[in-house]
Coordinates of N, CA and C in Angstrom, one line a residue:
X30 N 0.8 -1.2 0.0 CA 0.0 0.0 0.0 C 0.9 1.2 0.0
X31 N 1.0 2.2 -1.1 CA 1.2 3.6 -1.1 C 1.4 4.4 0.7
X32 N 2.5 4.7 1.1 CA 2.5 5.4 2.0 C 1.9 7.0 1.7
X33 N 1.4 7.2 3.0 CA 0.9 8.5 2.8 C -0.6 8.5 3.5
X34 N -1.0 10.0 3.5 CA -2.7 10.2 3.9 C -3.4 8.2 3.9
X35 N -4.0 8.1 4.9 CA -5.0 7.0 4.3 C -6.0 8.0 3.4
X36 N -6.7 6.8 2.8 CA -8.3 7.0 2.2 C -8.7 7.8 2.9
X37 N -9.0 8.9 2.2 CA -10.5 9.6 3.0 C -12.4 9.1 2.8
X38 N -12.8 8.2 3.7 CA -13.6 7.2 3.1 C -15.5 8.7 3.4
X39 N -15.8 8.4 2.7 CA -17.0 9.6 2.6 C -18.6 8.9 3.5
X40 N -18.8 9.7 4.2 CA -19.7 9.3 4.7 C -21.2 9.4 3.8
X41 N -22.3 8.9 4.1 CA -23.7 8.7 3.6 C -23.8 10.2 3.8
X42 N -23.5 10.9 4.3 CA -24.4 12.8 4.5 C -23.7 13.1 3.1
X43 N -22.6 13.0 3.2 CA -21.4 14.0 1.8 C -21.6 13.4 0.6
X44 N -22.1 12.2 1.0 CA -22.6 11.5 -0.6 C -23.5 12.2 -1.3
X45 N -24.8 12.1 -0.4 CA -26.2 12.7 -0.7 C -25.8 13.9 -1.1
X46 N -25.1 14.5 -0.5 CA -25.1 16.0 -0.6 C -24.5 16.3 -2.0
X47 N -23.3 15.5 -2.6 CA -22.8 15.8 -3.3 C -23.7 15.4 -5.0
X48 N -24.4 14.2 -4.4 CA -25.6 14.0 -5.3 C -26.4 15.2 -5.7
X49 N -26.9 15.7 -4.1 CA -28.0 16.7 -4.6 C -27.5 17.8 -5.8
X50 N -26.2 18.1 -5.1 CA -25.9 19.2 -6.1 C -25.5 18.8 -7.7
X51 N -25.1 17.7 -7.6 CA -25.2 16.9 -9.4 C -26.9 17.1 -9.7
X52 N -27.6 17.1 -9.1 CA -28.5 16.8 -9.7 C -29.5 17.4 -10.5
X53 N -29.2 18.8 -10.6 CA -30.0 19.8 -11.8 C -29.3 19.1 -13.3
X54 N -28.0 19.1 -12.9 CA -27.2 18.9 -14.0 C -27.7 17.9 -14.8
X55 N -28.2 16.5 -13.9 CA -28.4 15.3 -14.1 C -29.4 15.3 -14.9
X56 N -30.8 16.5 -15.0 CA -31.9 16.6 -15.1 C -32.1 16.8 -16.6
X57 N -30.8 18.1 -16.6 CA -31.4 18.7 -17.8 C -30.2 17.4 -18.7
X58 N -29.4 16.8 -18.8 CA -29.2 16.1 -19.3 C -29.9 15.4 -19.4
X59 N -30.8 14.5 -18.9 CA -31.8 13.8 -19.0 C -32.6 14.3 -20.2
X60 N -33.0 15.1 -19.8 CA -34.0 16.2 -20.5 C -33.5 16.4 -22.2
X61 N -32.4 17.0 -22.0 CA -32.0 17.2 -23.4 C -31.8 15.8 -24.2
X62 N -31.8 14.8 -23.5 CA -31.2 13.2 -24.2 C -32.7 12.9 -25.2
X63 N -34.1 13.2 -23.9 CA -35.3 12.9 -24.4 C -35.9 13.7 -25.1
X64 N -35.3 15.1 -25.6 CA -35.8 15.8 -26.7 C -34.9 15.3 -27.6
X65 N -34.0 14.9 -27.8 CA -33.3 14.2 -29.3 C -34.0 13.2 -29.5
X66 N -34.6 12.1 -28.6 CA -35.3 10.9 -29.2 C -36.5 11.2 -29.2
X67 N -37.2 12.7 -28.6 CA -38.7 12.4 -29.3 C -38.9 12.3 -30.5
X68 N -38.7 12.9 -31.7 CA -38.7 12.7 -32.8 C -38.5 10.9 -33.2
X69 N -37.5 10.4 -32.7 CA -37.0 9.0 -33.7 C -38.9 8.2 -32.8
X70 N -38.7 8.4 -31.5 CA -39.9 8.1 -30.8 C -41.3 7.9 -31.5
X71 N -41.6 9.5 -31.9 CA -42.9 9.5 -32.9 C -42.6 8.9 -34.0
X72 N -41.5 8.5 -34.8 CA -41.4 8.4 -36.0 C -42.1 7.0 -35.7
X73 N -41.1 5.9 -34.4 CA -41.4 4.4 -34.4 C -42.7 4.1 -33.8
X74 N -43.5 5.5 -33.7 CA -45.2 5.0 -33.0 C -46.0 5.2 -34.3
X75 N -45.3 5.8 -35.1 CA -46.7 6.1 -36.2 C -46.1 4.7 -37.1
X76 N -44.6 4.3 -37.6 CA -44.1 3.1 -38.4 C -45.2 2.1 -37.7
X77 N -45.2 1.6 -36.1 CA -46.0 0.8 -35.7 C -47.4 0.7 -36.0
X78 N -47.8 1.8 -36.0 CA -49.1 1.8 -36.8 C -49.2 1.1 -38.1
X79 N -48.3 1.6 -38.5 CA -48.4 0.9 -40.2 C -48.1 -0.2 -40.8
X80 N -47.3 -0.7 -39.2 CA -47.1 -2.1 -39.2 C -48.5 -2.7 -38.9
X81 N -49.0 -2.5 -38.0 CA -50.0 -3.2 -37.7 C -51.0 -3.4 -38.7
X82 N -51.3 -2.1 -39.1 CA -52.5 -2.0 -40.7 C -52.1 -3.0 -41.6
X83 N -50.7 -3.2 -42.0 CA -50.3 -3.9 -42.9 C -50.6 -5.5 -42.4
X84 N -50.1 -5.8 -41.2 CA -50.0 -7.3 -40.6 C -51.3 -7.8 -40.9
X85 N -52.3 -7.0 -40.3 CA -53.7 -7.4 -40.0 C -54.9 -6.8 -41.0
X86 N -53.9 -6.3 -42.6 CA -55.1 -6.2 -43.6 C -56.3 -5.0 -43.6
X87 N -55.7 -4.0 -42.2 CA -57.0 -3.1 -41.8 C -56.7 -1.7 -41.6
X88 N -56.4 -1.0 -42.7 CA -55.8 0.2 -42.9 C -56.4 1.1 -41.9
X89 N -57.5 0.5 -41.6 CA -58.8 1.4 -40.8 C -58.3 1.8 -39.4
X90 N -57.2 0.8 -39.1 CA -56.1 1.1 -37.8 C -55.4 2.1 -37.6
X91 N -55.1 2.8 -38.6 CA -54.1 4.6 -38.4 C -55.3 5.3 -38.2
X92 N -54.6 5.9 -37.1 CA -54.8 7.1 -36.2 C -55.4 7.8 -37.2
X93 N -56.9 8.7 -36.8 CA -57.1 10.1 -37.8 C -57.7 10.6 -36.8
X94 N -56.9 12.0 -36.4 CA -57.6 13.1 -35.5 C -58.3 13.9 -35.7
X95 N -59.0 13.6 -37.0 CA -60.3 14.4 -37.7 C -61.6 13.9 -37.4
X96 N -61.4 12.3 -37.6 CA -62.8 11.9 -37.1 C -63.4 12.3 -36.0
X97 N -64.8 13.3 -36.2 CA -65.5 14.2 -35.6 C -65.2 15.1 -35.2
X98 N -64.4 15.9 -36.3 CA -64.3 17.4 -36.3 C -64.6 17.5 -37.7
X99 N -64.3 19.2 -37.7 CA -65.4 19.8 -39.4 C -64.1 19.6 -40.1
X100 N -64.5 19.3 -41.3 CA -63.3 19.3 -42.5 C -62.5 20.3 -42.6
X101 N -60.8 20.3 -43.0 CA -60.3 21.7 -42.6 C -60.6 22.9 -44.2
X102 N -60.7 24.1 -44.0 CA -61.2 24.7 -44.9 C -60.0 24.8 -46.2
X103 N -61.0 24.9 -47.1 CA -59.8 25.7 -48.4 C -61.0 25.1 -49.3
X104 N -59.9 26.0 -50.9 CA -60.1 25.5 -51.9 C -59.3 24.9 -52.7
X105 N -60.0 24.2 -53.6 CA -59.7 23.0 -54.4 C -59.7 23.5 -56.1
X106 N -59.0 23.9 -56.7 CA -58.9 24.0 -57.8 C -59.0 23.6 -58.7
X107 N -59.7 23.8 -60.1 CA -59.9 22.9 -60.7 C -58.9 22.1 -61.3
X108 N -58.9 21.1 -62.3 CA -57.5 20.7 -62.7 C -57.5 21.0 -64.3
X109 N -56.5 21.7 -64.5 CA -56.7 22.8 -66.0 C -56.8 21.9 -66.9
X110 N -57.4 21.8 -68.0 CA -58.1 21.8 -69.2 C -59.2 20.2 -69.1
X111 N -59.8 20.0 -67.5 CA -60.3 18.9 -67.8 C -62.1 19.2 -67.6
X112 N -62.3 18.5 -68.7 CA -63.9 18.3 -69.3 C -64.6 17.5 -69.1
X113 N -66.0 17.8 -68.8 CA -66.5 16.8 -68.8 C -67.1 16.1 -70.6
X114 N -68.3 15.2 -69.8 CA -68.8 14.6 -71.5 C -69.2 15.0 -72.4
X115 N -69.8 16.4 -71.9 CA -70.3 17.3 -72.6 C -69.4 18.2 -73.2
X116 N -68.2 18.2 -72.6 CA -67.4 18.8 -73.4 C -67.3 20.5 -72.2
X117 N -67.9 20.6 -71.2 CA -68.0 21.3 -70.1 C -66.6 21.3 -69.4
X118 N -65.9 22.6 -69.0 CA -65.1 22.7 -67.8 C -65.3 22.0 -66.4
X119 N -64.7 20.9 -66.1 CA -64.8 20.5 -64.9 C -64.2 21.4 -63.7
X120 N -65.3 22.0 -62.8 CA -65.0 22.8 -61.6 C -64.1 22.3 -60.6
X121 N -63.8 23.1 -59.8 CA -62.8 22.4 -58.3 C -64.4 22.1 -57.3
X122 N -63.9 22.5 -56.3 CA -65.0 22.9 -55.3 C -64.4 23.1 -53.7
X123 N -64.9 23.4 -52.6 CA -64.6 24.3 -51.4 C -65.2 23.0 -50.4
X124 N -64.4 23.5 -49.5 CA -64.7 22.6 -48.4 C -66.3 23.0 -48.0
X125 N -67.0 24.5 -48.2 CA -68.0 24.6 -47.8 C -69.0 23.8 -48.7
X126 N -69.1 23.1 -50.1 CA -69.7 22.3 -50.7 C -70.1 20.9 -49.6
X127 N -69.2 20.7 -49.0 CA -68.9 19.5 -48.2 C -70.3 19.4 -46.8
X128 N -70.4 20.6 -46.9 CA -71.2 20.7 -45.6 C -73.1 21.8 -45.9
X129 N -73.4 21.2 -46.9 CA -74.7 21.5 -47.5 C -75.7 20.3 -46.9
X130 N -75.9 19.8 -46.1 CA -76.7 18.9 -45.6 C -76.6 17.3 -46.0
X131 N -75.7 16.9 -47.1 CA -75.9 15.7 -48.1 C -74.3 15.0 -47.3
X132 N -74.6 13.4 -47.3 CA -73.4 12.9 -46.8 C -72.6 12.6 -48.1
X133 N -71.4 12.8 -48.3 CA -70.3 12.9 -49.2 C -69.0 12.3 -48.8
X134 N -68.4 11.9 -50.0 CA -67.3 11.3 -49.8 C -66.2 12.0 -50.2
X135 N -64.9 12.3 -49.5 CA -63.7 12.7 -50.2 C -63.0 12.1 -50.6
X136 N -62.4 11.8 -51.7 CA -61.0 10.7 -52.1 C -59.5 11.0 -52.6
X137 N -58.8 11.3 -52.0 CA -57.4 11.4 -52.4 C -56.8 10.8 -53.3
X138 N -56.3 11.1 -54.6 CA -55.7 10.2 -55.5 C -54.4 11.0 -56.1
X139 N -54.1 10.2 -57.4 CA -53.0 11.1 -58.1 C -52.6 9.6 -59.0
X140 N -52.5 10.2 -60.4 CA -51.9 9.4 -61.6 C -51.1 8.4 -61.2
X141 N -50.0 9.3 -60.5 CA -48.6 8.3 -60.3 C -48.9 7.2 -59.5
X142 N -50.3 6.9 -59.1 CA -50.6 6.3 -57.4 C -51.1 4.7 -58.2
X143 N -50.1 3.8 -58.0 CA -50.9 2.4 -58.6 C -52.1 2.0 -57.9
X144 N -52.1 2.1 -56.6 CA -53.1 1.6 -55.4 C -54.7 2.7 -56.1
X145 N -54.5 3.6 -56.6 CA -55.3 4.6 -56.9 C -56.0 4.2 -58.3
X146 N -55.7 3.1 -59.2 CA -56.0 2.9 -60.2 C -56.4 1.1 -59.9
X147 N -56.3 0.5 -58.7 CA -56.8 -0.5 -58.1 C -58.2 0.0 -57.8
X148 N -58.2 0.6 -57.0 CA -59.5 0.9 -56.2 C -60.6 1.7 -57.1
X149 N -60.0 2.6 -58.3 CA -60.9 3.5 -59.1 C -62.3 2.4 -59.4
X150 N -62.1 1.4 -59.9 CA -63.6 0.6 -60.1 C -64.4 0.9 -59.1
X151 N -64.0 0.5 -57.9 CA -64.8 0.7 -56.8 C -65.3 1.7 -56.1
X152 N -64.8 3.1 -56.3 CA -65.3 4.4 -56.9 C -66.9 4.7 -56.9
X153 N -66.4 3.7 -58.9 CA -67.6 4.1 -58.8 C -69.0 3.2 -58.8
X154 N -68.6 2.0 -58.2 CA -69.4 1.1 -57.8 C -69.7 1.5 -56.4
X155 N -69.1 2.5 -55.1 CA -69.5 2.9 -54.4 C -70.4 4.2 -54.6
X156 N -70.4 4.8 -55.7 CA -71.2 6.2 -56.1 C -72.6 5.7 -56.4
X157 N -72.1 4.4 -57.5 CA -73.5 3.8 -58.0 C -74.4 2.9 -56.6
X158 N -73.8 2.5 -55.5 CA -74.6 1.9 -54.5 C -75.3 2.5 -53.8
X159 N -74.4 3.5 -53.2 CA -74.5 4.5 -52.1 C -75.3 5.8 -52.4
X160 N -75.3 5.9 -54.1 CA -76.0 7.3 -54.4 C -75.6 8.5 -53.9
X161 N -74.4 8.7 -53.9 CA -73.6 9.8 -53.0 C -72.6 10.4 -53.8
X162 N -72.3 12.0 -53.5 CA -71.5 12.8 -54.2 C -69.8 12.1 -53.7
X163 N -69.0 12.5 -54.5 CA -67.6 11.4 -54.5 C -67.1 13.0 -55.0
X164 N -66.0 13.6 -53.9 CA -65.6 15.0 -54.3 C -63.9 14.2 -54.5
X165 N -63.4 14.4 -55.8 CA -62.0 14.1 -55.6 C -60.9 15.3 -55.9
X166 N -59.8 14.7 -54.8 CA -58.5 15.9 -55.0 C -57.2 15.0 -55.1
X167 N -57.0 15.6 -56.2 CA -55.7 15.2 -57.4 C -54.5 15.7 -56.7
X168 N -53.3 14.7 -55.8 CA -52.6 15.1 -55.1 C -50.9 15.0 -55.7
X169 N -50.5 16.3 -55.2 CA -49.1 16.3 -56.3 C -48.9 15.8 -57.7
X170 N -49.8 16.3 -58.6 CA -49.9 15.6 -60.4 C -50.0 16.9 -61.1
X171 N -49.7 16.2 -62.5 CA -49.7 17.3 -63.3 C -50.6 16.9 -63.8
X172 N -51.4 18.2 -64.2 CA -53.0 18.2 -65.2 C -52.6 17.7 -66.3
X173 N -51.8 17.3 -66.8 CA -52.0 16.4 -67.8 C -51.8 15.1 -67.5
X174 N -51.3 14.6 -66.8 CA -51.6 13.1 -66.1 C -52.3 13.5 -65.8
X175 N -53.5 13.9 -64.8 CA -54.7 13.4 -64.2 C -55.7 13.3 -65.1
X176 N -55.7 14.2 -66.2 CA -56.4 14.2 -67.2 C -56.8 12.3 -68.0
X177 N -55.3 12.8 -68.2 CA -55.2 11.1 -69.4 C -55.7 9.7 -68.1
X178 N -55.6 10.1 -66.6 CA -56.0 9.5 -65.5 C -57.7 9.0 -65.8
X179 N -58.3 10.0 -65.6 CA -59.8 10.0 -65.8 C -60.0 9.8 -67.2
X180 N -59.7 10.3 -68.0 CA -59.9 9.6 -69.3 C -59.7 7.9 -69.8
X181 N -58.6 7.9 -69.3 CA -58.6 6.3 -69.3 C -59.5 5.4 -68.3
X182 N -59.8 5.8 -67.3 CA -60.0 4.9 -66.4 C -61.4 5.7 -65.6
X183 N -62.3 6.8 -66.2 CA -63.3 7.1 -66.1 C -63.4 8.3 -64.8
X184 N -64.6 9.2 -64.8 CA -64.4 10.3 -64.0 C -65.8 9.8 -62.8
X185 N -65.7 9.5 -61.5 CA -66.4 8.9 -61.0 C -66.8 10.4 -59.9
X186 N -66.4 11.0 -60.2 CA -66.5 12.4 -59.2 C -67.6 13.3 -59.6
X187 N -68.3 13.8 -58.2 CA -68.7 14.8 -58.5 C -68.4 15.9 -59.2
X188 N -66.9 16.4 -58.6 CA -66.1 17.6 -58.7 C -64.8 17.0 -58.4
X189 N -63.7 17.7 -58.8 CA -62.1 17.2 -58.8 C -61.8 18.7 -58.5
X190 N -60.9 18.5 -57.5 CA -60.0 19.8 -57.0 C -58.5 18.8 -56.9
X191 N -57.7 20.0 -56.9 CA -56.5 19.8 -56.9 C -55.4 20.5 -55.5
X192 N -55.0 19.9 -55.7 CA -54.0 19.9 -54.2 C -52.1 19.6 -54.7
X193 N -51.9 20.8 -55.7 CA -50.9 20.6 -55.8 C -49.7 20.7 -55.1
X194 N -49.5 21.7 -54.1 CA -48.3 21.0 -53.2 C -48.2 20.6 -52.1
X195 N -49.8 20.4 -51.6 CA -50.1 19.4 -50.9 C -50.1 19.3 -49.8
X196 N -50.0 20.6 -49.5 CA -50.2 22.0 -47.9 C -51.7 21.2 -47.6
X197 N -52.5 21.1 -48.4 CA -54.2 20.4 -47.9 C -53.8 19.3 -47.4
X198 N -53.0 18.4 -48.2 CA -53.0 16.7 -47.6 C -52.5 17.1 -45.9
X199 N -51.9 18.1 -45.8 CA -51.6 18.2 -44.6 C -52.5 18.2 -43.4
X200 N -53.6 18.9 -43.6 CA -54.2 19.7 -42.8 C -55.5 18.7 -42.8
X201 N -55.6 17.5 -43.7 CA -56.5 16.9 -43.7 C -55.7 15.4 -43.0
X202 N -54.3 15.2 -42.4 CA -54.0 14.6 -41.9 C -53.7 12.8 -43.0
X203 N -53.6 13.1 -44.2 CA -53.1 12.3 -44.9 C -52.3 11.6 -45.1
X204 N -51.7 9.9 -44.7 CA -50.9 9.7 -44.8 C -50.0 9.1 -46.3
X205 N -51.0 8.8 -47.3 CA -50.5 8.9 -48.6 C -51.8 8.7 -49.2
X206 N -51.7 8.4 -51.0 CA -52.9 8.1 -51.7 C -52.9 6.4 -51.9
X207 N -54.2 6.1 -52.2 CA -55.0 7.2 -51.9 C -55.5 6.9 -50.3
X208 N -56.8 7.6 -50.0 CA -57.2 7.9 -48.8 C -58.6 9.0 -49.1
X209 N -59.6 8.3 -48.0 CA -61.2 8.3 -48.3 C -61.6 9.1 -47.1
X210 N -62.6 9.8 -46.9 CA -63.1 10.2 -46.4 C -64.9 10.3 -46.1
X211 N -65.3 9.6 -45.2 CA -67.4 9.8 -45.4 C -67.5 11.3 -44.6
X212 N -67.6 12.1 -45.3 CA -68.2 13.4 -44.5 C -69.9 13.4 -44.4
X213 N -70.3 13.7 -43.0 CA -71.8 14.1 -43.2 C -72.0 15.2 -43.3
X214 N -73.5 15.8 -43.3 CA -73.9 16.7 -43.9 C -73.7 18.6 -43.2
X215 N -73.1 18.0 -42.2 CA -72.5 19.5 -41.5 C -71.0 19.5 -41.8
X216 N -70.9 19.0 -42.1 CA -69.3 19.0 -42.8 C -68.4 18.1 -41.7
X217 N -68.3 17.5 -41.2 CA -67.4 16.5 -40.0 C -67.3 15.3 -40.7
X218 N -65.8 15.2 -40.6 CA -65.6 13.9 -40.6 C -66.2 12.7 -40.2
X219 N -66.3 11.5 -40.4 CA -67.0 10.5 -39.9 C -66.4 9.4 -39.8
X220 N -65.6 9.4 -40.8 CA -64.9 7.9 -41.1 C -63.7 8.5 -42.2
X221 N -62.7 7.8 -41.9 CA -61.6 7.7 -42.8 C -61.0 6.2 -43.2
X222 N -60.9 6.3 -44.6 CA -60.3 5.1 -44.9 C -58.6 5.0 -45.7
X223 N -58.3 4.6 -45.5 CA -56.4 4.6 -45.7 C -56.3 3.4 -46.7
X224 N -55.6 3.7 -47.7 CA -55.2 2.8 -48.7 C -56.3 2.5 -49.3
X225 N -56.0 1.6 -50.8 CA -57.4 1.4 -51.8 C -58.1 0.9 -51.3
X226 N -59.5 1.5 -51.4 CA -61.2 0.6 -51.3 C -61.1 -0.8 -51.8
X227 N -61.6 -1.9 -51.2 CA -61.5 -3.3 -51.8 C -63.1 -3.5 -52.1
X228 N -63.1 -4.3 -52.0 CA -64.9 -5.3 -52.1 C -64.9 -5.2 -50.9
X229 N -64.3 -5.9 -49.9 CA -64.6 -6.0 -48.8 C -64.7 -4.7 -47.7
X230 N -64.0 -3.8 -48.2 CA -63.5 -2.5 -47.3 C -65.0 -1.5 -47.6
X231 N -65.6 -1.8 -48.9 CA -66.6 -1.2 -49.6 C -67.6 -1.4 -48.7
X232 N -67.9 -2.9 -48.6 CA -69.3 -3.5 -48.4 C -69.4 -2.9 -46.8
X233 N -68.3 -3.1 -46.5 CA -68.2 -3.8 -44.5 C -67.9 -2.2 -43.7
X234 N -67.4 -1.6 -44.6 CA -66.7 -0.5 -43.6 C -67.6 1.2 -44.5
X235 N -67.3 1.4 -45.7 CA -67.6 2.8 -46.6 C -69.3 2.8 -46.5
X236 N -69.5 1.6 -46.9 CA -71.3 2.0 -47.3 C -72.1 2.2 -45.7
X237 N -71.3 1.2 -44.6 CA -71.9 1.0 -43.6 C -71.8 2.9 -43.2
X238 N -70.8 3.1 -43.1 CA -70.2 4.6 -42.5 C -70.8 5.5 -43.4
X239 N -71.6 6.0 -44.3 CA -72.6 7.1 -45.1 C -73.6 6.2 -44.4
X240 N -74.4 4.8 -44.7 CA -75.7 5.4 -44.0 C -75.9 5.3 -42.7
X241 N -74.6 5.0 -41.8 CA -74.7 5.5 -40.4 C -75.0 7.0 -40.6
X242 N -74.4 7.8 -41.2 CA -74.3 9.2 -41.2 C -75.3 9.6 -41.7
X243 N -76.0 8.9 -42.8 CA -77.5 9.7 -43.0 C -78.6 9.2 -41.9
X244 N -78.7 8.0 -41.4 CA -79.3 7.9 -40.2 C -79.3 8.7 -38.7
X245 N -78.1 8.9 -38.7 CA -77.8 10.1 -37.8 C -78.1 11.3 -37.8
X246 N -78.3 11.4 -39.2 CA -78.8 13.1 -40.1 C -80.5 12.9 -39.9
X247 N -81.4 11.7 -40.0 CA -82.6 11.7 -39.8 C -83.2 11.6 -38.4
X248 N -82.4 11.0 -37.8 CA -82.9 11.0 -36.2 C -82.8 12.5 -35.4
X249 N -81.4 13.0 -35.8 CA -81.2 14.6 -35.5 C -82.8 15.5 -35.9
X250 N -82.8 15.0 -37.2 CA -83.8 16.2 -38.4 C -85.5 15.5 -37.6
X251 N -85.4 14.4 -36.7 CA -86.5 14.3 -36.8 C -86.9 14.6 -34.9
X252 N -85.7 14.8 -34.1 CA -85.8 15.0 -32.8 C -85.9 16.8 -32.9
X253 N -85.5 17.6 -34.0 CA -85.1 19.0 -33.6 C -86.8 19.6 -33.6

């Protein structure tokens, strides 16, 4: 053993004490460690989500913090040089269109979108069941792809607005195309659906969700 001073051995008081005073330090370290992983944090709770939807088939699993609130406002522009059969300018339309008493559907699409050219049949096999206005917005595309889009593969919409750089997809909480929305007739969200319409996603989940929504609109219209 080293001659010299023994060990100065520290008692339980000088420990604590020397703790307490580490311990702002300790805090905001802490602190600052857990603001650099919030981010990676949210990133691996929303991936989980999408694992899940994916595993178990049911896109209907991601989060939307819209269902039952009012649609967010804006307009929708038309998409330049497209016509209808008549040979008519096809209009955009406004979020206030959305909330005229009639339950409606919003659908998110875009040319480039293969999933979006899956589900188009079912469009308009849900317009033709359901008897309901189908408002679509044409996401990050060029009017001339969307154009040759609906021309090839048919215009199932009431109205087509556009959402070119896609500030709206934001604010409607979109996680890609396409993506559905049943609004009722005050304009609120009701139901959102994520990824293409199937048969089964049609039958069990879209039609059920509009005439919940018009039933809800007659019970209201018949209690006021």
């Amino acid at each position: 053993m080293a001659k010299g001073k023994p060990p100065r051995w520290r008692n339980s008081k000088s420990v604590a004490r020397d703790a307490a005073r580490q311990a702002p330090w300790s805090k905001t370290v802490n602190r600052s460690k857990f603001l650099r992983l919030l981010p990676v944090l949210l990133f691996a709770a929303v991936a989980g989500f999408f694992a899940i939807a994916l595993r178990t088939g049911d896109p209907s699993l991601l989060p939307s913090t819209l269902v039952g609130r009012q649609v967010p406002q804006g307009v929708f522009p038309p998409i330049e040089g497209l016509e209808s059969a008549n040979g008519q300018p096809e209009g955009g339309f406004a979020s206030a269109d959305l909330a005229k008493g009639k339950v409606s559907v919003v659908n998110y699409w875009a040319s480039w979108c293969v999933p979006c050219i899956e589900e188009h049949p079912f469009l308009e096999k849900l317009k033709s069941m359901a008897n309901v206005d189908i408002y679509g917005i044409n996401y990050k595309d060029r009017a001339d792809a969307a154009r040759r889009f609906i021309g090839r593969f048919g215009n199932p919409y009431t109205a087509v607005g556009t959402d070119a750089s896609g500030r709206a997809a934001i604010d409607w909480g979109v996680y890609g195309t396409p993506e559905t929305f049943v609004v009722n007739g005050k304009g609120q969200i009701v139901y959102k659906h994520v990824g293409p319409i199937s048969e089964g996603a049609l039958t069990s989940k879209l039609l059920p969700a509009i005439e919940k929504a018009r039933a809800e609109a007659g019970s209201t219209a018949s209690g006021s």
